[in-house]
Coordinates of C-alpha atoms and ligand atoms in Angstrom, one line a residue:
X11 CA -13.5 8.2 -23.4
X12 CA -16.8 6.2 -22.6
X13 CA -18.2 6.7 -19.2
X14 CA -17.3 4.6 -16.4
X15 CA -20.3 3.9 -14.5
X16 CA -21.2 1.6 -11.5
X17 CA -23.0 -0.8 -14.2
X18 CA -19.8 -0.5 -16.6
X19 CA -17.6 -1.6 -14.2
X20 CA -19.4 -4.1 -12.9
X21 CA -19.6 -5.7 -16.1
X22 CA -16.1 -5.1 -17.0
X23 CA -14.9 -7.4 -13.7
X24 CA -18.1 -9.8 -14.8
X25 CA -16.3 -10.4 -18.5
X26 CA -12.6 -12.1 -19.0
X27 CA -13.3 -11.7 -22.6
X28 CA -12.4 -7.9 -22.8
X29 CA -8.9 -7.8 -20.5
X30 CA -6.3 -7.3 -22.6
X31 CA -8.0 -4.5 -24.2
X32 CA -8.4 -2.9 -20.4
X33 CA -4.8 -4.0 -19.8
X34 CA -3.6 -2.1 -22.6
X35 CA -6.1 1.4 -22.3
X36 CA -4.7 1.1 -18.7
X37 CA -0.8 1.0 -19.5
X38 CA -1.7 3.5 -22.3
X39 CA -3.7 5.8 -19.5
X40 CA -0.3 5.5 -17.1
X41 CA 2.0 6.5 -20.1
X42 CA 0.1 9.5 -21.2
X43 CA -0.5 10.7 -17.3
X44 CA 2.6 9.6 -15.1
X45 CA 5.3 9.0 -18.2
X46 CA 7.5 5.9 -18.0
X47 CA 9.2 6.5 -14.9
X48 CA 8.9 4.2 -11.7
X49 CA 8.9 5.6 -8.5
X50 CA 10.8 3.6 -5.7
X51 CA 9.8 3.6 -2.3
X52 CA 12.2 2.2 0.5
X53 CA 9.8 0.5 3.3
X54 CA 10.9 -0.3 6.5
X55 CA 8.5 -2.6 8.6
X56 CA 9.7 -1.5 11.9
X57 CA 7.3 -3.5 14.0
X58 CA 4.9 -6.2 13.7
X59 CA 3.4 -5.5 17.3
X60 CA 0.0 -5.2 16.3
X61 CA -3.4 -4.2 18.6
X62 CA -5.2 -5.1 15.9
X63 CA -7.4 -8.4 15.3
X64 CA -8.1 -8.1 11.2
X65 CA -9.3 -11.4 10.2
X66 CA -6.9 -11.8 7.5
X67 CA -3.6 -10.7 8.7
X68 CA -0.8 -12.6 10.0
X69 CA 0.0 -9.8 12.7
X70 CA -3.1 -10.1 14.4
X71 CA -2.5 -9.8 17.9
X72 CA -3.9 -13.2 18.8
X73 CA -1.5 -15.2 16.4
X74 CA 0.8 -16.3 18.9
X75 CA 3.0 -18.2 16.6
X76 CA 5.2 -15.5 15.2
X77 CA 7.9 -14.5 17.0
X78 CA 7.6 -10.2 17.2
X79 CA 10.0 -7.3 17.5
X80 CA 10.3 -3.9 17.6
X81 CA 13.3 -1.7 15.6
X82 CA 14.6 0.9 17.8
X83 CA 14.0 4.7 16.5
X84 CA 17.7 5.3 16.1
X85 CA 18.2 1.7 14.4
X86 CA 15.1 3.1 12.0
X87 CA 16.5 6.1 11.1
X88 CA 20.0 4.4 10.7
X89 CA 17.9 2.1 8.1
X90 CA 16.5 5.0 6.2
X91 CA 20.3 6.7 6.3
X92 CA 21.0 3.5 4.8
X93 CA 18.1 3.4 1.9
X94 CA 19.1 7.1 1.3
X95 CA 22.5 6.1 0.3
X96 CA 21.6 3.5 -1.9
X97 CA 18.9 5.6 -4.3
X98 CA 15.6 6.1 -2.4
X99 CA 13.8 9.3 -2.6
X100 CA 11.1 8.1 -0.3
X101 CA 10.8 5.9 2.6
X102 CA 7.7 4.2 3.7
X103 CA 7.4 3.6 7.7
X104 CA 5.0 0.6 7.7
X105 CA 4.3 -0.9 11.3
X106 CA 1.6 -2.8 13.0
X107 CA -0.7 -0.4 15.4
X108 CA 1.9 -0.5 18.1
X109 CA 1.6 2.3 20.9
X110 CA 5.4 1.6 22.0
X111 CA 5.4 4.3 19.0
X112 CA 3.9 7.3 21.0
X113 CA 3.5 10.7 19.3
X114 CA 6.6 11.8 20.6
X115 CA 8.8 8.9 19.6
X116 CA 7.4 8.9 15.8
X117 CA 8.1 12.7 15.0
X118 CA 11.4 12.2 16.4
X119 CA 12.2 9.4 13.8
X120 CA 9.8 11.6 11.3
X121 CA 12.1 14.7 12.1
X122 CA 15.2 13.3 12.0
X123 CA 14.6 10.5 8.7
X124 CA 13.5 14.5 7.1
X125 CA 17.0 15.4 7.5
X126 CA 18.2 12.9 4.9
X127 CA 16.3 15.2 2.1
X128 CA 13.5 12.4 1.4
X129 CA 9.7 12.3 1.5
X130 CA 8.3 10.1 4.3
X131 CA 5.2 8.0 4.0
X132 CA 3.5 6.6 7.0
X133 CA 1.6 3.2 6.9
X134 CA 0.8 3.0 10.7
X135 CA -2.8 2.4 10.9
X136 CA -5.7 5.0 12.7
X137 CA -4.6 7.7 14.9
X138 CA -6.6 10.9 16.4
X139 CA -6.2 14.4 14.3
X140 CA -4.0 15.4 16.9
X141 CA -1.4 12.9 16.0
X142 CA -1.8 13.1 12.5
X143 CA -1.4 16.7 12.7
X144 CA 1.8 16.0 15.1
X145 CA 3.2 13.6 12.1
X146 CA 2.6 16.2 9.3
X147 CA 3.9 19.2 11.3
X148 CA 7.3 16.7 12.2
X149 CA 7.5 16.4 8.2
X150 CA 5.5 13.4 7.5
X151 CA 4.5 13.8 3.3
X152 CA 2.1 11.0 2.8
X153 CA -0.3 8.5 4.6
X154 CA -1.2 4.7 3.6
X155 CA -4.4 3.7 5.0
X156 CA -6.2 1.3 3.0
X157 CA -9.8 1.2 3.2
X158 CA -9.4 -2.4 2.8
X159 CA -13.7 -3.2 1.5
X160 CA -16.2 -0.5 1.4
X161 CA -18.8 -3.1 2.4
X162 CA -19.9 -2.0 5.8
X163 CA -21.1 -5.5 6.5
X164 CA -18.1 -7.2 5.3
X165 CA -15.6 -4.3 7.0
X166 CA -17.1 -5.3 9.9
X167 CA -17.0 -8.8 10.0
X168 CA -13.3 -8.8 8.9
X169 CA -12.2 -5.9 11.6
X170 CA -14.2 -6.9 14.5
X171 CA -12.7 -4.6 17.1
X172 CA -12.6 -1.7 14.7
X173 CA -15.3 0.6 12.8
X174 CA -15.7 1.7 9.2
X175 CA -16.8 5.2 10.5
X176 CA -13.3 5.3 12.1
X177 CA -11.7 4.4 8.9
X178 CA -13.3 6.9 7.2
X179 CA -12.5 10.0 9.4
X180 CA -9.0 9.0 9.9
X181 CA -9.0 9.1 5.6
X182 CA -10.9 12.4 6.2
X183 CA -8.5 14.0 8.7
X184 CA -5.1 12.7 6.6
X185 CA -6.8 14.7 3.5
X186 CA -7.9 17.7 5.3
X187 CA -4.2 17.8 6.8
X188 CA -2.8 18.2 3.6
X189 CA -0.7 14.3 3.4
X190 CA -0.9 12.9 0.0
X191 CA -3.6 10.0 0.7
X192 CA -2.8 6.8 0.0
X193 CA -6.0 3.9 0.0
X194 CA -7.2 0.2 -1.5
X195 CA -8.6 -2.5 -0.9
X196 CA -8.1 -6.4 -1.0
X197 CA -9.4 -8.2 -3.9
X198 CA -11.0 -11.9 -3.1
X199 CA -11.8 -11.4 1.0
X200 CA -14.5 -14.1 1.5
X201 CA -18.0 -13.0 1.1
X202 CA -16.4 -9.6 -0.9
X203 CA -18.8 -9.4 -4.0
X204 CA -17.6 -7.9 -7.4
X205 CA -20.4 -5.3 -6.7
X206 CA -18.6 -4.0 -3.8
X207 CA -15.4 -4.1 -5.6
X208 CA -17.2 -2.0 -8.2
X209 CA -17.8 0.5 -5.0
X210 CA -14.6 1.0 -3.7
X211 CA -13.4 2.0 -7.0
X212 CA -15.9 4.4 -7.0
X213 CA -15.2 5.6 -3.6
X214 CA -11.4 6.0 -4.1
X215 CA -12.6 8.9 -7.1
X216 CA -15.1 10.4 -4.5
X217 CA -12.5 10.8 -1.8
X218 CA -9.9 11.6 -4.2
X219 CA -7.2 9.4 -3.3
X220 CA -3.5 10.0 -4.7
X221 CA -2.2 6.6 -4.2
X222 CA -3.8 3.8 -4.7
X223 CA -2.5 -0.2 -3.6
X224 CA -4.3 -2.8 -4.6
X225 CA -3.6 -6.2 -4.0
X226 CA -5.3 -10.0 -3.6
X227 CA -6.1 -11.6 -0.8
X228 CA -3.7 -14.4 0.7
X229 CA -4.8 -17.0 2.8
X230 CA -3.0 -16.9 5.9
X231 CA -2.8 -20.5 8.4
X232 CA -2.5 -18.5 11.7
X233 CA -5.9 -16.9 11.3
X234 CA -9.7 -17.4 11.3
X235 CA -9.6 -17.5 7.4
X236 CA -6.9 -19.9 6.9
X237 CA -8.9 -22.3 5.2
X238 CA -10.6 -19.6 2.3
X239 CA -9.3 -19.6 -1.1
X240 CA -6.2 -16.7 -2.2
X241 CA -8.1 -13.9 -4.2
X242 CA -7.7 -13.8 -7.6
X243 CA -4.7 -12.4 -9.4
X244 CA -6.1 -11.3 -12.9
X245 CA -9.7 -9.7 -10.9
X246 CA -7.0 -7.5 -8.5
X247 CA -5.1 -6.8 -12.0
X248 CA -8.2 -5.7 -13.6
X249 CA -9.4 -3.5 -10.1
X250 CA -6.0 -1.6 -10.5
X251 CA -6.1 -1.1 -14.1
X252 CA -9.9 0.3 -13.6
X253 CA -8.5 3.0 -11.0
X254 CA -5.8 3.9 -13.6
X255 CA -8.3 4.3 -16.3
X256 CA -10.8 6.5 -14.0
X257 CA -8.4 8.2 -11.6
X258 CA -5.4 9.2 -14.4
X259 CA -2.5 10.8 -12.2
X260 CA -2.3 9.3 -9.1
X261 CA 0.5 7.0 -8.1
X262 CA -0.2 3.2 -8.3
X263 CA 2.2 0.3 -6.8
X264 CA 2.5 -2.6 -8.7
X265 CA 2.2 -4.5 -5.1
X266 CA 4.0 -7.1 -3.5
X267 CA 1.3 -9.4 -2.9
X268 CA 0.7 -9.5 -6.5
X269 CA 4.3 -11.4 -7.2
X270 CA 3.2 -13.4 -4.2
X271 CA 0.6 -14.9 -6.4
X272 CA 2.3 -14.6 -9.8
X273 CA 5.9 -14.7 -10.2
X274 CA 5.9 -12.3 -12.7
X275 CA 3.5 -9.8 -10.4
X276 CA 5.0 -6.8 -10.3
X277 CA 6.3 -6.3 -13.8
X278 CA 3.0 -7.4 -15.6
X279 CA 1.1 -4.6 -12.8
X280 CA 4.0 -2.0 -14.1
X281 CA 2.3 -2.8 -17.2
X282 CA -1.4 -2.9 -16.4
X283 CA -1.2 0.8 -14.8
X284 CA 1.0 0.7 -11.6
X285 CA 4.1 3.3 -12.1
X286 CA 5.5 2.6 -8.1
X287 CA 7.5 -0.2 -6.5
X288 CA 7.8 -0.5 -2.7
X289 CA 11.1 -2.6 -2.5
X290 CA 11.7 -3.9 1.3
X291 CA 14.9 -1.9 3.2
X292 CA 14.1 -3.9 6.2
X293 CA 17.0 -5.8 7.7
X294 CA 16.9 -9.6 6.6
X295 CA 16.6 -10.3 10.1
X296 CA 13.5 -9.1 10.6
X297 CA 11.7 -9.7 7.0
X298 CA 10.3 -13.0 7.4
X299 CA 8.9 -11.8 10.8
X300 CA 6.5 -9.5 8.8
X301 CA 4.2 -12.2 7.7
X302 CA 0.8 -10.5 7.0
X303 CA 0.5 -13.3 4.7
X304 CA 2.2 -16.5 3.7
X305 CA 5.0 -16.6 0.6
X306 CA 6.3 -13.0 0.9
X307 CA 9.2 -12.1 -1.8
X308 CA 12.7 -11.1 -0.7
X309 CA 12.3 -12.6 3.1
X310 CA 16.4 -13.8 2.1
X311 CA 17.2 -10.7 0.6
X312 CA 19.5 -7.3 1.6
X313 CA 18.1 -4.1 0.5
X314 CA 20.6 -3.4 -1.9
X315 CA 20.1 -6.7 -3.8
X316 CA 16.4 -5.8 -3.8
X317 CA 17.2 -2.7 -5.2
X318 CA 19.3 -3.9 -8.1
X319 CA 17.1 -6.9 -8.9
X320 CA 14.0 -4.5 -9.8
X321 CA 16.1 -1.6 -11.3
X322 CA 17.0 -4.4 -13.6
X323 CA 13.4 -6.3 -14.2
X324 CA 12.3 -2.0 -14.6
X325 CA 14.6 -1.2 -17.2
X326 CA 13.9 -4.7 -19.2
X327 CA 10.7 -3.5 -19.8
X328 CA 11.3 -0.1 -21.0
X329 CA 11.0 1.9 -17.7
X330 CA 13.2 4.2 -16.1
X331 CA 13.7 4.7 -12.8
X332 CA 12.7 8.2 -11.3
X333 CA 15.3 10.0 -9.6
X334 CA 12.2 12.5 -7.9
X335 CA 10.2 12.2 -4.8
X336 CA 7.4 11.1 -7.0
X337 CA 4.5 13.1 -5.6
X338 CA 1.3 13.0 -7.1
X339 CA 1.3 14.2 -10.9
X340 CA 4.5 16.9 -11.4
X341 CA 3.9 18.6 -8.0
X342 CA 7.7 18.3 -6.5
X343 CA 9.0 19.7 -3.3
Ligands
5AD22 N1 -3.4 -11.0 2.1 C1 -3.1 -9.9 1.4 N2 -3.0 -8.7 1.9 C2 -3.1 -8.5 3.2 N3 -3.0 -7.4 4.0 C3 -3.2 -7.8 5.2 N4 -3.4 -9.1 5.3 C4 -3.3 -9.6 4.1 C5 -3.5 -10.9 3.5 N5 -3.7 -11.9 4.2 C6 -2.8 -6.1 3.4 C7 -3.9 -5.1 3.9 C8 -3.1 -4.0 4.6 C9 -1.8 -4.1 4.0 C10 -0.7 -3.5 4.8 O1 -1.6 -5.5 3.8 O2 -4.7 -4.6 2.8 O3 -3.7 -2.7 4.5
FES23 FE1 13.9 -8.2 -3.7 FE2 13.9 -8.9 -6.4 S1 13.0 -7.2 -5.4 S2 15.1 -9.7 -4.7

């Protein structure tokens, strides 16, 4: 296969003319590397208590409009007993960075969620080694933390409490601690170039990555970028089929801010590359409080309809659903 260089890419993003024949060398990569299956992950978004100021999210702390909450530890492991029962092999603890979750209180819920016979990925934004190593040691498998833009510039104009070298050795410490390590970016931040995009892809090889989500920016009203344009679905599309062709194994969701933007999103990313879906386990009464960004899917809907409804849109394309952990390549526990 030709060699995909900085230049290559970039001109690849540049020209529409060629996507359906990256589209179909991506699905064609995903087949050959991670086989047909789909992995399902149960996520539970167990707080949106967020110290945080990210330009683009909803949960920024200074949104005062949305009303927030925090799910007890016993109520989130009762909610991963729940997801167990009905099929899922892993479950995804996403939160805002909320320190009500102390070291202590998370490798209880890590500890006892382990007893269910599941892997356990952590979305929960930067922490020291120390409590990394705390999370991994309680039984954590895998961490999400997306880069979000390699651009310094632009990383630090959309994070201004935060710093890029920060991001980078929390990514650093989750590898060297042995998590699977999951990363991404957002396609169509304001001022992000294709350039850059060209970049990240680039840096998610270097670091060697195991998961990557990639999904499009969404304008959200409660914050300073309300009034920028969505990203685009088809340039995310083709960033995600680009880390399938360079990267091979690794484990891509087809994510739920792409069926934000296309109502057919997930299904056409299953086919672009992505082999994972992250279906929400969340209690309905707390979905719609999760608003990173406006038009979220299933706000209405109970986990077990969620579950159904994409075991069903999976199999009408041809898929199957795993019944595995789903780790990186065949590497099972
Ligand atoms: N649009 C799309 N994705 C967003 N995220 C946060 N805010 C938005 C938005 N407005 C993504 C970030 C984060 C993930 C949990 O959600 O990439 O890492
Ligand atoms: Fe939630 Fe389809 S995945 S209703």
């Amino acid at each position: 296969m030709e060699e995909f260089t900085r230049e290559k890419i970039i001109e690849i993003l540049k020209d529409d003319s060629q996507n359906d024949w990256l589209f179909s060398l991506a699905d064609k990569v995903r087949k050959e590397y991670v086989g047909d299956e789909v992995h399902l992950r149960g996520l539970i978004e167990f707080s949106n208590i967020c110290k945080c100021t990210c330009q683009y999210c909803g949960l920024r702390c200074a949104n005062k409009t949305i009303e927030r909450y925090r799910i007890e530890p016993e109520d989130i492991i009762d909610l991963a007993k729940m997801a167990v029962d009905i099929g899922y092999k892993t479950i995804v603890l996403q939160s805002g960075e909320d320190n009500f979750y102390d070291t202590d209180k998370m490798c209880k819920i890590i500890e006892n969620i382990k007893k269910f016979d599941v892997a356990i990925t952590l979305g929960i934004g930067e922490k020291t080694y120390e409590q990394y190593k705390a999370y991994r040691d309680a039984g954590a498998d895998r961490f999400l933390l997306r880069i979000e833009t390699t651009d310094k510039n632009l990383y630090e104009k959309m994070h201004p409490h935060m710093s890029f070298d920060n991001r980078l050795r929390c990514l650093k410490d989750l590898k060297s601690l042995g998590f699977e390590v999951g990363t991404g970016c957002l396609v169509g931040l304001p001022g992000q170039t294709i350039e850059s995009l060209a970049d990240d892809i680039l840096f998610f090889k270097e670091i060697e990555a195991d998961m990557i989500g990639i999904g499009p920016f969404i304008s959200h009203p409660q914050t300073p970028l309300k009034d920028a344009d969505n990203g685009n679905f088809i340039l995310a599309l083709k960033v995600m089929a680009l880390v399938r062709i360079i990267m091979k194994n690794i484990n891509i969701p087809a994510t739920t801010a792409m069926e934000t933007l296309h109502e057919n999103g997930r299904l056409i990313a299953l086919q672009s590359g992505a082999n994972v879906v992250m279906p929400n386990v969340t209690s309905t009464e707390y979905r719609a409080k999760y608003e990173i960004y406006p038009g979220k899917i299933c706000i209405n809907d109970e986990p077990s309809k969620c579950r159904g409804c994409i075991e069903g849109k999976i199999k009408s394309i041809g898929r199957s659903i795993s019944q595995n952990y789903g780790f990186r390549g065949k590497k099972q526990r």
